[in-house]
PDB file of N, CA, C and O in Angstrom:
ATOM      1  N   MET A 237       0.643  -1.571  -3.507  1.00 57.00           N
ATOM      2  CA  MET A 237      -0.169  -2.723  -3.179  1.00 57.00           C
ATOM      3  C   MET A 237       0.641  -3.698  -2.323  1.00 57.00           C
ATOM      4  O   MET A 237       1.856  -3.694  -2.348  1.00 57.00           O
ATOM      5  N   ILE A 238      -0.070  -4.544  -1.651  1.00 57.00           N
ATOM      6  CA  ILE A 238       0.549  -5.587  -0.839  1.00 57.00           C
ATOM      7  C   ILE A 238       1.048  -6.691  -1.774  1.00 57.00           C
ATOM      8  O   ILE A 238       0.353  -7.051  -2.717  1.00 57.00           O
ATOM      9  N   PRO A 239       2.247  -7.245  -1.533  1.00 63.00           N
ATOM     10  CA  PRO A 239       2.703  -8.354  -2.378  1.00 63.00           C
ATOM     11  C   PRO A 239       1.740  -9.533  -2.306  1.00 63.00           C
ATOM     12  O   PRO A 239       1.047  -9.732  -1.307  1.00 63.00           O
ATOM     13  N   LYS A 240       1.695 -10.321  -3.366  1.00 66.00           N
ATOM     14  CA  LYS A 240       0.735 -11.429  -3.454  1.00 66.00           C
ATOM     15  C   LYS A 240       0.905 -12.447  -2.326  1.00 66.00           C
ATOM     16  O   LYS A 240      -0.065 -13.028  -1.872  1.00 66.00           O
ATOM     17  N   ILE A 241       2.138 -12.650  -1.838  1.00 65.00           N
ATOM     18  CA  ILE A 241       2.339 -13.632  -0.767  1.00 65.00           C
ATOM     19  C   ILE A 241       1.686 -13.184   0.533  1.00 65.00           C
ATOM     20  O   ILE A 241       1.477 -13.988   1.425  1.00 65.00           O
ATOM     21  N   ARG A 242       1.348 -11.895   0.661  1.00 64.00           N
ATOM     22  CA  ARG A 242       0.745 -11.403   1.887  1.00 64.00           C
ATOM     23  C   ARG A 242      -0.754 -11.241   1.770  1.00 64.00           C
ATOM     24  O   ARG A 242      -1.405 -10.782   2.695  1.00 64.00           O
ATOM     25  N   LYS A 243      -1.334 -11.584   0.625  1.00 69.00           N
ATOM     26  CA  LYS A 243      -2.781 -11.515   0.451  1.00 69.00           C
ATOM     27  C   LYS A 243      -3.388 -12.886   0.718  1.00 69.00           C
ATOM     28  O   LYS A 243      -2.805 -13.905   0.367  1.00 69.00           O
ATOM     29  N   ILE A 244      -4.553 -12.912   1.320  1.00 70.00           N
ATOM     30  CA  ILE A 244      -5.237 -14.173   1.594  1.00 70.00           C
ATOM     31  C   ILE A 244      -6.107 -14.516   0.390  1.00 70.00           C
ATOM     32  O   ILE A 244      -6.953 -13.738  -0.014  1.00 70.00           O
ATOM     33  N   GLY A 245      -5.890 -15.702  -0.170  1.00 70.00           N
ATOM     34  CA  GLY A 245      -6.746 -16.173  -1.246  1.00 70.00           C
ATOM     35  C   GLY A 245      -8.054 -16.679  -0.685  1.00 70.00           C
ATOM     36  O   GLY A 245      -8.180 -16.959   0.510  1.00 70.00           O
ATOM     37  N   ARG A 246      -9.053 -16.802  -1.527  1.00 71.00           N
ATOM     38  CA  ARG A 246     -10.366 -17.244  -1.062  1.00 71.00           C
ATOM     39  C   ARG A 246     -10.314 -18.614  -0.405  1.00 71.00           C
ATOM     40  O   ARG A 246     -11.006 -18.878   0.571  1.00 71.00           O
ATOM     41  N   ALA A 247      -9.494 -19.502  -0.918  1.00 71.00           N
ATOM     42  CA  ALA A 247      -9.416 -20.856  -0.368  1.00 71.00           C
ATOM     43  C   ALA A 247      -8.735 -20.867   1.002  1.00 71.00           C
ATOM     44  O   ALA A 247      -8.940 -21.792   1.781  1.00 71.00           O
ATOM     45  N   LYS A 248      -7.940 -19.856   1.311  1.00 74.00           N
ATOM     46  CA  LYS A 248      -7.193 -19.831   2.567  1.00 74.00           C
ATOM     47  C   LYS A 248      -7.814 -18.931   3.625  1.00 74.00           C
ATOM     48  O   LYS A 248      -7.213 -18.690   4.656  1.00 74.00           O
ATOM     49  N   PHE A 249      -9.037 -18.430   3.373  1.00 76.00           N
ATOM     50  CA  PHE A 249      -9.716 -17.616   4.380  1.00 76.00           C
ATOM     51  C   PHE A 249      -9.888 -18.438   5.643  1.00 76.00           C
ATOM     52  O   PHE A 249     -10.211 -19.620   5.577  1.00 76.00           O
ATOM     53  N   PRO A 250      -9.688 -17.828   6.816  1.00 80.00           N
ATOM     54  CA  PRO A 250      -9.988 -18.558   8.058  1.00 80.00           C
ATOM     55  C   PRO A 250     -11.481 -18.878   8.133  1.00 80.00           C
ATOM     56  O   PRO A 250     -12.316 -18.137   7.626  1.00 80.00           O
ATOM     57  N   HIS A 251     -11.806 -19.984   8.759  1.00 81.00           N
ATOM     58  CA  HIS A 251     -13.204 -20.397   8.906  1.00 81.00           C
ATOM     59  C   HIS A 251     -13.936 -19.370   9.765  1.00 81.00           C
ATOM     60  O   HIS A 251     -13.367 -18.809  10.703  1.00 81.00           O
ATOM     61  N   TYR A 252     -15.208 -19.121   9.449  1.00 79.00           N
ATOM     62  CA  TYR A 252     -15.949 -18.067  10.153  1.00 79.00           C
ATOM     63  C   TYR A 252     -16.102 -18.354  11.640  1.00 79.00           C
ATOM     64  O   TYR A 252     -16.286 -17.447  12.450  1.00 79.00           O
ATOM     65  N   SER A 253     -16.023 -19.622  12.034  1.00 85.00           N
ATOM     66  CA  SER A 253     -16.163 -19.954  13.452  1.00 85.00           C
ATOM     67  C   SER A 253     -14.813 -20.038  14.170  1.00 85.00           C
ATOM     68  O   SER A 253     -14.777 -20.355  15.353  1.00 85.00           O
ATOM     69  N   ALA A 254     -13.721 -19.744  13.467  1.00 86.00           N
ATOM     70  CA  ALA A 254     -12.396 -19.767  14.099  1.00 86.00           C
ATOM     71  C   ALA A 254     -12.318 -18.658  15.150  1.00 86.00           C
ATOM     72  O   ALA A 254     -12.935 -17.605  14.992  1.00 86.00           O
ATOM     73  N   PRO A 255     -11.557 -18.879  16.220  1.00 89.00           N
ATOM     74  CA  PRO A 255     -11.438 -17.840  17.243  1.00 89.00           C
ATOM     75  C   PRO A 255     -10.787 -16.596  16.651  1.00 89.00           C
ATOM     76  O   PRO A 255      -9.793 -16.680  15.936  1.00 89.00           O
ATOM     77  N   LYS A 256     -11.359 -15.449  16.958  1.00 90.00           N
ATOM     78  CA  LYS A 256     -10.870 -14.208  16.371  1.00 90.00           C
ATOM     79  C   LYS A 256     -11.148 -13.047  17.305  1.00 90.00           C
ATOM     80  O   LYS A 256     -11.944 -13.138  18.233  1.00 90.00           O
ATOM     81  N   TYR A 257     -10.458 -11.949  17.036  1.00 91.00           N
ATOM     82  CA  TYR A 257     -10.730 -10.690  17.710  1.00 91.00           C
ATOM     83  C   TYR A 257     -11.365  -9.782  16.671  1.00 91.00           C
ATOM     84  O   TYR A 257     -10.855  -9.646  15.565  1.00 91.00           O
ATOM     85  N   THR A 258     -12.485  -9.158  16.993  1.00 92.00           N
ATOM     86  CA  THR A 258     -13.205  -8.316  16.046  1.00 92.00           C
ATOM     87  C   THR A 258     -13.253  -6.890  16.569  1.00 92.00           C
ATOM     88  O   THR A 258     -13.610  -6.660  17.735  1.00 92.00           O
ATOM     89  N   TRP A 259     -12.891  -5.967  15.692  1.00 92.00           N
ATOM     90  CA  TRP A 259     -13.005  -4.540  15.992  1.00 92.00           C
ATOM     91  C   TRP A 259     -14.013  -3.953  15.027  1.00 92.00           C
ATOM     92  O   TRP A 259     -13.897  -4.138  13.816  1.00 92.00           O
ATOM     93  N   VAL A 260     -15.025  -3.261  15.543  1.00 93.00           N
ATOM     94  CA  VAL A 260     -16.071  -2.685  14.709  1.00 93.00           C
ATOM     95  C   VAL A 260     -16.032  -1.172  14.863  1.00 93.00           C
ATOM     96  O   VAL A 260     -16.185  -0.643  15.960  1.00 93.00           O
ATOM     97  N   GLY A 261     -15.801  -0.501  13.749  1.00 89.00           N
ATOM     98  CA  GLY A 261     -15.792   0.958  13.731  1.00 89.00           C
ATOM     99  C   GLY A 261     -17.010   1.478  12.984  1.00 89.00           C
ATOM    100  O   GLY A 261     -17.932   0.734  12.655  1.00 89.00           O
ATOM    101  N   LEU A 262     -17.007   2.777  12.688  1.00 89.00           N
ATOM    102  CA  LEU A 262     -18.131   3.372  11.971  1.00 89.00           C
ATOM    103  C   LEU A 262     -18.185   2.925  10.521  1.00 89.00           C
ATOM    104  O   LEU A 262     -19.249   2.744   9.953  1.00 89.00           O
ATOM    105  N   VAL A 263     -17.020   2.735   9.900  1.00 82.00           N
ATOM    106  CA  VAL A 263     -16.964   2.391   8.483  1.00 82.00           C
ATOM    107  C   VAL A 263     -16.413   0.992   8.259  1.00 82.00           C
ATOM    108  O   VAL A 263     -16.911   0.258   7.412  1.00 82.00           O
ATOM    109  N   LEU A 264     -15.398   0.606   9.007  1.00 85.00           N
ATOM    110  CA  LEU A 264     -14.724  -0.675   8.789  1.00 85.00           C
ATOM    111  C   LEU A 264     -14.982  -1.644   9.936  1.00 85.00           C
ATOM    112  O   LEU A 264     -15.198  -1.247  11.073  1.00 85.00           O
ATOM    113  N   LYS A 265     -14.922  -2.921   9.601  1.00 91.00           N
ATOM    114  CA  LYS A 265     -14.946  -4.001  10.587  1.00 91.00           C
ATOM    115  C   LYS A 265     -13.697  -4.824  10.312  1.00 91.00           C
ATOM    116  O   LYS A 265     -13.464  -5.265   9.177  1.00 91.00           O
ATOM    117  N   ILE A 266     -12.871  -5.035  11.323  1.00 89.00           N
ATOM    118  CA  ILE A 266     -11.622  -5.770  11.155  1.00 89.00           C
ATOM    119  C   ILE A 266     -11.666  -7.021  12.015  1.00 89.00           C
ATOM    120  O   ILE A 266     -11.932  -6.949  13.218  1.00 89.00           O
ATOM    121  N   GLN A 267     -11.416  -8.169  11.384  1.00 91.00           N
ATOM    122  CA  GLN A 267     -11.343  -9.436  12.096  1.00 91.00           C
ATOM    123  C   GLN A 267      -9.891  -9.897  12.080  1.00 91.00           C
ATOM    124  O   GLN A 267      -9.270  -9.988  11.024  1.00 91.00           O
ATOM    125  N   CYS A 268      -9.351 -10.180  13.256  1.00 91.00           N
ATOM    126  CA  CYS A 268      -7.951 -10.587  13.405  1.00 91.00           C
ATOM    127  C   CYS A 268      -7.905 -12.028  13.899  1.00 91.00           C
ATOM    128  O   CYS A 268      -8.548 -12.370  14.883  1.00 91.00           O
ATOM    129  N   TYR A 269      -7.136 -12.846  13.214  1.00 89.00           N
ATOM    130  CA  TYR A 269      -7.015 -14.270  13.543  1.00 89.00           C
ATOM    131  C   TYR A 269      -5.578 -14.581  13.928  1.00 89.00           C
ATOM    132  O   TYR A 269      -4.645 -14.122  13.274  1.00 89.00           O
ATOM    133  N   LYS A 270      -5.409 -15.370  14.990  1.00 86.00           N
ATOM    134  CA  LYS A 270      -4.080 -15.838  15.364  1.00 86.00           C
ATOM    135  C   LYS A 270      -3.733 -17.027  14.491  1.00 86.00           C
ATOM    136  O   LYS A 270      -4.582 -17.836  14.172  1.00 86.00           O
ATOM    137  N   GLY A 271      -2.467 -17.107  14.106  1.00 74.00           N
ATOM    138  CA  GLY A 271      -2.032 -18.200  13.258  1.00 74.00           C
ATOM    139  C   GLY A 271      -0.735 -18.795  13.753  1.00 74.00           C
ATOM    140  O   GLY A 271      -0.257 -18.476  14.839  1.00 74.00           O
ATOM    141  N   ILE A 272      -0.162 -19.634  12.931  1.00 71.00           N
ATOM    142  CA  ILE A 272       1.073 -20.321  13.302  1.00 71.00           C
ATOM    143  C   ILE A 272       2.256 -19.361  13.278  1.00 71.00           C
ATOM    144  O   ILE A 272       3.060 -19.333  14.183  1.00 71.00           O
ATOM    145  N   THR A 273       2.356 -18.545  12.217  1.00 63.00           N
ATOM    146  CA  THR A 273       3.500 -17.641  12.083  1.00 63.00           C
ATOM    147  C   THR A 273       3.024 -16.191  12.066  1.00 63.00           C
ATOM    148  O   THR A 273       2.655 -15.669  11.030  1.00 63.00           O
ATOM    149  N   PRO A 274       3.027 -15.523  13.214  1.00 58.00           N
ATOM    150  CA  PRO A 274       2.571 -14.139  13.236  1.00 58.00           C
ATOM    151  C   PRO A 274       3.590 -13.156  12.673  1.00 58.00           C
ATOM    152  O   PRO A 274       3.339 -11.974  12.635  1.00 58.00           O
ATOM    153  N   THR A 275       4.764 -13.630  12.243  1.00 66.00           N
ATOM    154  CA  THR A 275       5.774 -12.712  11.720  1.00 66.00           C
ATOM    155  C   THR A 275       5.408 -12.187  10.341  1.00 66.00           C
ATOM    156  O   THR A 275       5.834 -11.110   9.961  1.00 66.00           O
ATOM    157  N   LEU A 276       4.622 -12.926   9.578  1.00 75.00           N
ATOM    158  CA  LEU A 276       4.216 -12.497   8.243  1.00 75.00           C
ATOM    159  C   LEU A 276       2.691 -12.426   8.217  1.00 75.00           C
ATOM    160  O   LEU A 276       2.014 -13.434   8.134  1.00 75.00           O
ATOM    161  N   ALA A 277       2.159 -11.221   8.310  1.00 81.00           N
ATOM    162  CA  ALA A 277       0.712 -11.046   8.353  1.00 81.00           C
ATOM    163  C   ALA A 277       0.125 -11.124   6.948  1.00 81.00           C
ATOM    164  O   ALA A 277       0.741 -10.706   5.979  1.00 81.00           O
ATOM    165  N   HIS A 278      -1.084 -11.689   6.845  1.00 82.00           N
ATOM    166  CA  HIS A 278      -1.823 -11.777   5.586  1.00 82.00           C
ATOM    167  C   HIS A 278      -3.069 -10.909   5.696  1.00 82.00           C
ATOM    168  O   HIS A 278      -3.685 -10.844   6.751  1.00 82.00           O
ATOM    169  N   PHE A 279      -3.433 -10.279   4.582  1.00 86.00           N
ATOM    170  CA  PHE A 279      -4.538  -9.339   4.592  1.00 86.00           C
ATOM    171  C   PHE A 279      -5.548  -9.675   3.511  1.00 86.00           C
ATOM    172  O   PHE A 279      -5.184 -10.139   2.437  1.00 86.00           O
ATOM    173  N   ALA A 280      -6.813  -9.405   3.804  1.00 85.00           N
ATOM    174  CA  ALA A 280      -7.888  -9.527   2.818  1.00 85.00           C
ATOM    175  C   ALA A 280      -8.844  -8.358   3.035  1.00 85.00           C
ATOM    176  O   ALA A 280      -9.110  -7.968   4.167  1.00 85.00           O
ATOM    177  N   VAL A 281      -9.331  -7.810   1.932  1.00 88.00           N
ATOM    178  CA  VAL A 281     -10.310  -6.730   1.991  1.00 88.00           C
ATOM    179  C   VAL A 281     -11.566  -7.229   1.288  1.00 88.00           C
ATOM    180  O   VAL A 281     -11.507  -7.653   0.140  1.00 88.00           O
ATOM    181  N   VAL A 282     -12.691  -7.192   1.993  1.00 87.00           N
ATOM    182  CA  VAL A 282     -13.962  -7.642   1.444  1.00 87.00           C
ATOM    183  C   VAL A 282     -14.898  -6.442   1.405  1.00 87.00           C
ATOM    184  O   VAL A 282     -15.131  -5.802   2.430  1.00 87.00           O
ATOM    185  N   VAL A 283     -15.413  -6.133   0.207  1.00 88.00           N
ATOM    186  CA  VAL A 283     -16.326  -5.000   0.037  1.00 88.00           C
ATOM    187  C   VAL A 283     -17.635  -5.536  -0.522  1.00 88.00           C
ATOM    188  O   VAL A 283     -17.650  -6.201  -1.557  1.00 88.00           O
ATOM    189  N   SER A 284     -18.729  -5.226   0.160  1.00 85.00           N
ATOM    190  CA  SER A 284     -20.025  -5.745  -0.283  1.00 85.00           C
ATOM    191  C   SER A 284     -20.565  -4.940  -1.459  1.00 85.00           C
ATOM    192  O   SER A 284     -20.249  -3.767  -1.640  1.00 85.00           O
ATOM    193  N   LYS A 285     -21.405  -5.597  -2.243  1.00 85.00           N
ATOM    194  CA  LYS A 285     -22.045  -4.924  -3.365  1.00 85.00           C
ATOM    195  C   LYS A 285     -23.041  -3.879  -2.871  1.00 85.00           C
ATOM    196  O   LYS A 285     -23.360  -2.943  -3.590  1.00 85.00           O
ATOM    197  N   ARG A 286     -23.512  -4.044  -1.663  1.00 84.00           N
ATOM    198  CA  ARG A 286     -24.445  -3.071  -1.099  1.00 84.00           C
ATOM    199  C   ARG A 286     -23.755  -1.726  -0.867  1.00 84.00           C
ATOM    200  O   ARG A 286     -24.356  -0.673  -1.036  1.00 84.00           O
ATOM    201  N   SER A 287     -22.466  -1.773  -0.479  1.00 79.00           N
ATOM    202  CA  SER A 287     -21.717  -0.541  -0.240  1.00 79.00           C
ATOM    203  C   SER A 287     -21.330   0.146  -1.544  1.00 79.00           C
ATOM    204  O   SER A 287     -21.501   1.350  -1.697  1.00 79.00           O
ATOM    205  N   TYR A 288     -20.748  -0.635  -2.452  1.00 80.00           N
ATOM    206  CA  TYR A 288     -20.315  -0.118  -3.754  1.00 80.00           C
ATOM    207  C   TYR A 288     -20.885  -1.024  -4.828  1.00 80.00           C
ATOM    208  O   TYR A 288     -20.456  -2.160  -4.978  1.00 80.00           O
ATOM    209  N   LYS A 289     -21.818  -0.536  -5.607  1.00 82.00           N
ATOM    210  CA  LYS A 289     -22.468  -1.365  -6.623  1.00 82.00           C
ATOM    211  C   LYS A 289     -21.599  -1.553  -7.857  1.00 82.00           C
ATOM    212  O   LYS A 289     -21.713  -2.539  -8.562  1.00 82.00           O
ATOM    213  N   ASP A 290     -20.703  -0.606  -8.111  1.00 87.00           N
ATOM    214  CA  ASP A 290     -19.873  -0.629  -9.307  1.00 87.00           C
ATOM    215  C   ASP A 290     -18.553  -1.350  -9.017  1.00 87.00           C
ATOM    216  O   ASP A 290     -17.899  -1.085  -8.000  1.00 87.00           O
ATOM    217  N   ILE A 291     -18.137  -2.248  -9.891  1.00 84.00           N
ATOM    218  CA  ILE A 291     -16.912  -3.023  -9.674  1.00 84.00           C
ATOM    219  C   ILE A 291     -15.672  -2.126  -9.595  1.00 84.00           C
ATOM    220  O   ILE A 291     -14.844  -2.325  -8.702  1.00 84.00           O
ATOM    221  N   PRO A 292     -15.498  -1.139 -10.488  1.00 87.00           N
ATOM    222  CA  PRO A 292     -14.313  -0.277 -10.360  1.00 87.00           C
ATOM    223  C   PRO A 292     -14.263   0.478  -9.030  1.00 87.00           C
ATOM    224  O   PRO A 292     -13.183   0.677  -8.471  1.00 87.00           O
ATOM    225  N   GLU A 293     -15.410   0.878  -8.496  1.00 87.00           N
ATOM    226  CA  GLU A 293     -15.425   1.553  -7.198  1.00 87.00           C
ATOM    227  C   GLU A 293     -14.993   0.613  -6.079  1.00 87.00           C
ATOM    228  O   GLU A 293     -14.251   1.004  -5.177  1.00 87.00           O
ATOM    229  N   ARG A 294     -15.476  -0.645  -6.124  1.00 86.00           N
ATOM    230  CA  ARG A 294     -15.060  -1.630  -5.108  1.00 86.00           C
ATOM    231  C   ARG A 294     -13.560  -1.878  -5.179  1.00 86.00           C
ATOM    232  O   ARG A 294     -12.876  -1.917  -4.152  1.00 86.00           O
ATOM    233  N   ASN A 295     -13.035  -2.044  -6.402  1.00 86.00           N
ATOM    234  CA  ASN A 295     -11.603  -2.289  -6.551  1.00 86.00           C
ATOM    235  C   ASN A 295     -10.782  -1.083  -6.114  1.00 86.00           C
ATOM    236  O   ASN A 295      -9.713  -1.238  -5.515  1.00 86.00           O
ATOM    237  N   HIS A 296     -11.270   0.116  -6.384  1.00 89.00           N
ATOM    238  CA  HIS A 296     -10.562   1.325  -5.942  1.00 89.00           C
ATOM    239  C   HIS A 296     -10.507   1.382  -4.414  1.00 89.00           C
ATOM    240  O   HIS A 296      -9.462   1.694  -3.831  1.00 89.00           O
ATOM    241  N   PHE A 297     -11.629   1.064  -3.758  1.00 88.00           N
ATOM    242  CA  PHE A 297     -11.649   1.056  -2.303  1.00 88.00           C
ATOM    243  C   PHE A 297     -10.660   0.030  -1.750  1.00 88.00           C
ATOM    244  O   PHE A 297      -9.918   0.310  -0.811  1.00 88.00           O
ATOM    245  N   LYS A 298     -10.614  -1.155  -2.360  1.00 87.00           N
ATOM    246  CA  LYS A 298      -9.660  -2.183  -1.931  1.00 87.00           C
ATOM    247  C   LYS A 298      -8.227  -1.694  -2.100  1.00 87.00           C
ATOM    248  O   LYS A 298      -7.383  -1.902  -1.223  1.00 87.00           O
ATOM    249  N   ARG A 299      -7.928  -1.049  -3.230  1.00 88.00           N
ATOM    250  CA  ARG A 299      -6.575  -0.544  -3.466  1.00 88.00           C
ATOM    251  C   ARG A 299      -6.192   0.523  -2.445  1.00 88.00           C
ATOM    252  O   ARG A 299      -5.061   0.546  -1.957  1.00 88.00           O
ATOM    253  N   VAL A 300      -7.133   1.396  -2.100  1.00 90.00           N
ATOM    254  CA  VAL A 300      -6.852   2.439  -1.110  1.00 90.00           C
ATOM    255  C   VAL A 300      -6.550   1.817   0.256  1.00 90.00           C
ATOM    256  O   VAL A 300      -5.591   2.195   0.928  1.00 90.00           O
ATOM    257  N   VAL A 301      -7.357   0.850   0.662  1.00 89.00           N
ATOM    258  CA  VAL A 301      -7.144   0.199   1.963  1.00 89.00           C
ATOM    259  C   VAL A 301      -5.816  -0.559   1.977  1.00 89.00           C
ATOM    260  O   VAL A 301      -5.029  -0.445   2.916  1.00 89.00           O
ATOM    261  N   LEU A 302      -5.535  -1.322   0.919  1.00 87.00           N
ATOM    262  CA  LEU A 302      -4.289  -2.097   0.881  1.00 87.00           C
ATOM    263  C   LEU A 302      -3.057  -1.196   0.793  1.00 87.00           C
ATOM    264  O   LEU A 302      -2.012  -1.517   1.365  1.00 87.00           O
ATOM    265  N   SER A 303      -3.149  -0.058   0.107  1.00 89.00           N
ATOM    266  CA  SER A 303      -2.007   0.848   0.057  1.00 89.00           C
ATOM    267  C   SER A 303      -1.769   1.495   1.418  1.00 89.00           C
ATOM    268  O   SER A 303      -0.618   1.730   1.811  1.00 89.00           O
ATOM    269  N   THR A 304      -2.842   1.763   2.173  1.00 88.00           N
ATOM    270  CA  THR A 304      -2.688   2.287   3.527  1.00 88.00           C
ATOM    271  C   THR A 304      -2.041   1.249   4.435  1.00 88.00           C
ATOM    272  O   THR A 304      -1.180   1.586   5.257  1.00 88.00           O
ATOM    273  N   ILE A 305      -2.423   0.006   4.278  1.00 87.00           N
ATOM    274  CA  ILE A 305      -1.810  -1.070   5.063  1.00 87.00           C
ATOM    275  C   ILE A 305      -0.329  -1.198   4.718  1.00 87.00           C
ATOM    276  O   ILE A 305       0.511  -1.382   5.592  1.00 87.00           O
ATOM    277  N   ARG A 306      -0.012  -1.082   3.438  1.00 85.00           N
ATOM    278  CA  ARG A 306       1.387  -1.213   3.001  1.00 85.00           C
ATOM    279  C   ARG A 306       2.268  -0.162   3.658  1.00 85.00           C
ATOM    280  O   ARG A 306       3.391  -0.449   4.061  1.00 85.00           O
ATOM    281  N   VAL A 307       1.773   1.047   3.794  1.00 88.00           N
ATOM    282  CA  VAL A 307       2.536   2.117   4.435  1.00 88.00           C
ATOM    283  C   VAL A 307       2.748   1.823   5.917  1.00 88.00           C
ATOM    284  O   VAL A 307       3.786   2.139   6.484  1.00 88.00           O
ATOM    285  N   ASN A 308       1.782   1.185   6.548  1.00 84.00           N
ATOM    286  CA  ASN A 308       1.820   0.950   7.993  1.00 84.00           C
ATOM    287  C   ASN A 308       2.093  -0.504   8.358  1.00 84.00           C
ATOM    288  O   ASN A 308       1.623  -0.971   9.392  1.00 84.00           O
ATOM    289  N   THR A 309       2.842  -1.246   7.563  1.00 80.00           N
ATOM    290  CA  THR A 309       3.091  -2.655   7.875  1.00 80.00           C
ATOM    291  C   THR A 309       3.899  -2.838   9.152  1.00 80.00           C
ATOM    292  O   THR A 309       3.786  -3.866   9.815  1.00 80.00           O
ATOM    293  N   GLY A 310       4.695  -1.867   9.523  1.00 80.00           N
ATOM    294  CA  GLY A 310       5.465  -1.966  10.762  1.00 80.00           C
ATOM    295  C   GLY A 310       4.575  -2.086  11.983  1.00 80.00           C
ATOM    296  O   GLY A 310       4.914  -2.763  12.959  1.00 80.00           O
ATOM    297  N   PHE A 311       3.408  -1.455  11.948  1.00 83.00           N
ATOM    298  CA  PHE A 311       2.461  -1.542  13.056  1.00 83.00           C
ATOM    299  C   PHE A 311       1.957  -2.970  13.245  1.00 83.00           C
ATOM    300  O   PHE A 311       1.794  -3.444  14.361  1.00 83.00           O
ATOM    301  N   PHE A 312       1.740  -3.678  12.145  1.00 80.00           N
ATOM    302  CA  PHE A 312       1.189  -5.034  12.226  1.00 80.00           C
ATOM    303  C   PHE A 312       2.216  -6.051  12.714  1.00 80.00           C
ATOM    304  O   PHE A 312       1.853  -7.097  13.218  1.00 80.00           O
ATOM    305  N   LYS A 313       3.504  -5.757  12.562  1.00 78.00           N
ATOM    306  CA  LYS A 313       4.545  -6.679  13.040  1.00 78.00           C
ATOM    307  C   LYS A 313       4.544  -6.779  14.560  1.00 78.00           C
ATOM    308  O   LYS A 313       4.935  -7.791  15.123  1.00 78.00           O
ATOM    309  N   GLU A 314       4.096  -5.719  15.237  1.00 79.00           N
ATOM    310  CA  GLU A 314       4.082  -5.719  16.697  1.00 79.00           C
ATOM    311  C   GLU A 314       2.917  -6.511  17.272  1.00 79.00           C
ATOM    312  O   GLU A 314       2.937  -6.874  18.434  1.00 79.00           O
ATOM    313  N   LEU A 315       1.896  -6.765  16.467  1.00 82.00           N
ATOM    314  CA  LEU A 315       0.712  -7.479  16.947  1.00 82.00           C
ATOM    315  C   LEU A 315       0.903  -8.983  16.816  1.00 82.00           C
ATOM    316  O   LEU A 315       1.735  -9.451  16.024  1.00 82.00           O
ATOM    317  N   SER A 316       0.132  -9.755  17.542  1.00 82.00           N
ATOM    318  CA  SER A 316       0.306 -11.204  17.560  1.00 82.00           C
ATOM    319  C   SER A 316      -0.658 -11.924  16.625  1.00 82.00           C
ATOM    320  O   SER A 316      -0.873 -13.120  16.773  1.00 82.00           O
ATOM    321  N   PHE A 317      -1.240 -11.246  15.663  1.00 86.00           N
ATOM    322  CA  PHE A 317      -2.181 -11.865  14.733  1.00 86.00           C
ATOM    323  C   PHE A 317      -1.494 -12.136  13.410  1.00 86.00           C
ATOM    324  O   PHE A 317      -0.549 -11.460  13.025  1.00 86.00           O
ATOM    325  N   SER A 318      -1.994 -13.135  12.687  1.00 84.00           N
ATOM    326  CA  SER A 318      -1.376 -13.471  11.408  1.00 84.00           C
ATOM    327  C   SER A 318      -2.287 -13.193  10.223  1.00 84.00           C
ATOM    328  O   SER A 318      -1.812 -12.954   9.121  1.00 84.00           O
ATOM    329  N   ASP A 319      -3.604 -13.219  10.411  1.00 86.00           N
ATOM    330  CA  ASP A 319      -4.541 -12.988   9.316  1.00 86.00           C
ATOM    331  C   ASP A 319      -5.487 -11.856   9.705  1.00 86.00           C
ATOM    332  O   ASP A 319      -6.028 -11.828  10.807  1.00 86.00           O
ATOM    333  N   TYR A 320      -5.687 -10.938   8.768  1.00 88.00           N
ATOM    334  CA  TYR A 320      -6.583  -9.807   8.970  1.00 88.00           C
ATOM    335  C   TYR A 320      -7.585  -9.772   7.819  1.00 88.00           C
ATOM    336  O   TYR A 320      -7.186  -9.790   6.661  1.00 88.00           O
ATOM    337  N   ILE A 321      -8.856  -9.697   8.158  1.00 89.00           N
ATOM    338  CA  ILE A 321      -9.897  -9.532   7.146  1.00 89.00           C
ATOM    339  C   ILE A 321     -10.588  -8.207   7.444  1.00 89.00           C
ATOM    340  O   ILE A 321     -11.102  -7.989   8.535  1.00 89.00           O
ATOM    341  N   ILE A 322     -10.565  -7.335   6.454  1.00 90.00           N
ATOM    342  CA  ILE A 322     -11.137  -6.004   6.594  1.00 90.00           C
ATOM    343  C   ILE A 322     -12.436  -5.976   5.800  1.00 90.00           C
ATOM    344  O   ILE A 322     -12.429  -6.217   4.598  1.00 90.00           O
ATOM    345  N   LEU A 323     -13.525  -5.710   6.475  1.00 88.00           N
ATOM    346  CA  LEU A 323     -14.845  -5.700   5.849  1.00 88.00           C
ATOM    347  C   LEU A 323     -15.376  -4.274   5.823  1.00 88.00           C
ATOM    348  O   LEU A 323     -15.211  -3.530   6.743  1.00 88.00           O
TER     349      LEU A 323
END
């Protein structure tokens, strides 16, 4: 899992109207926000109840996505974004 300091809490989510870069794929939508310190990226995974109705399934999906990010954190250091929201 990603360490807690690298996770975005609900209160620290970027505002929806903040300037961002959005990538839309077949399954995932990723919103990237520029911040003050791009050296330490923060991540959030949002899963709708429409996709997974069961709470354990939603949490499992979040764990899978965050563990994949943890393996590939070196890739995110090269980018100029500081906050990532994965929908």
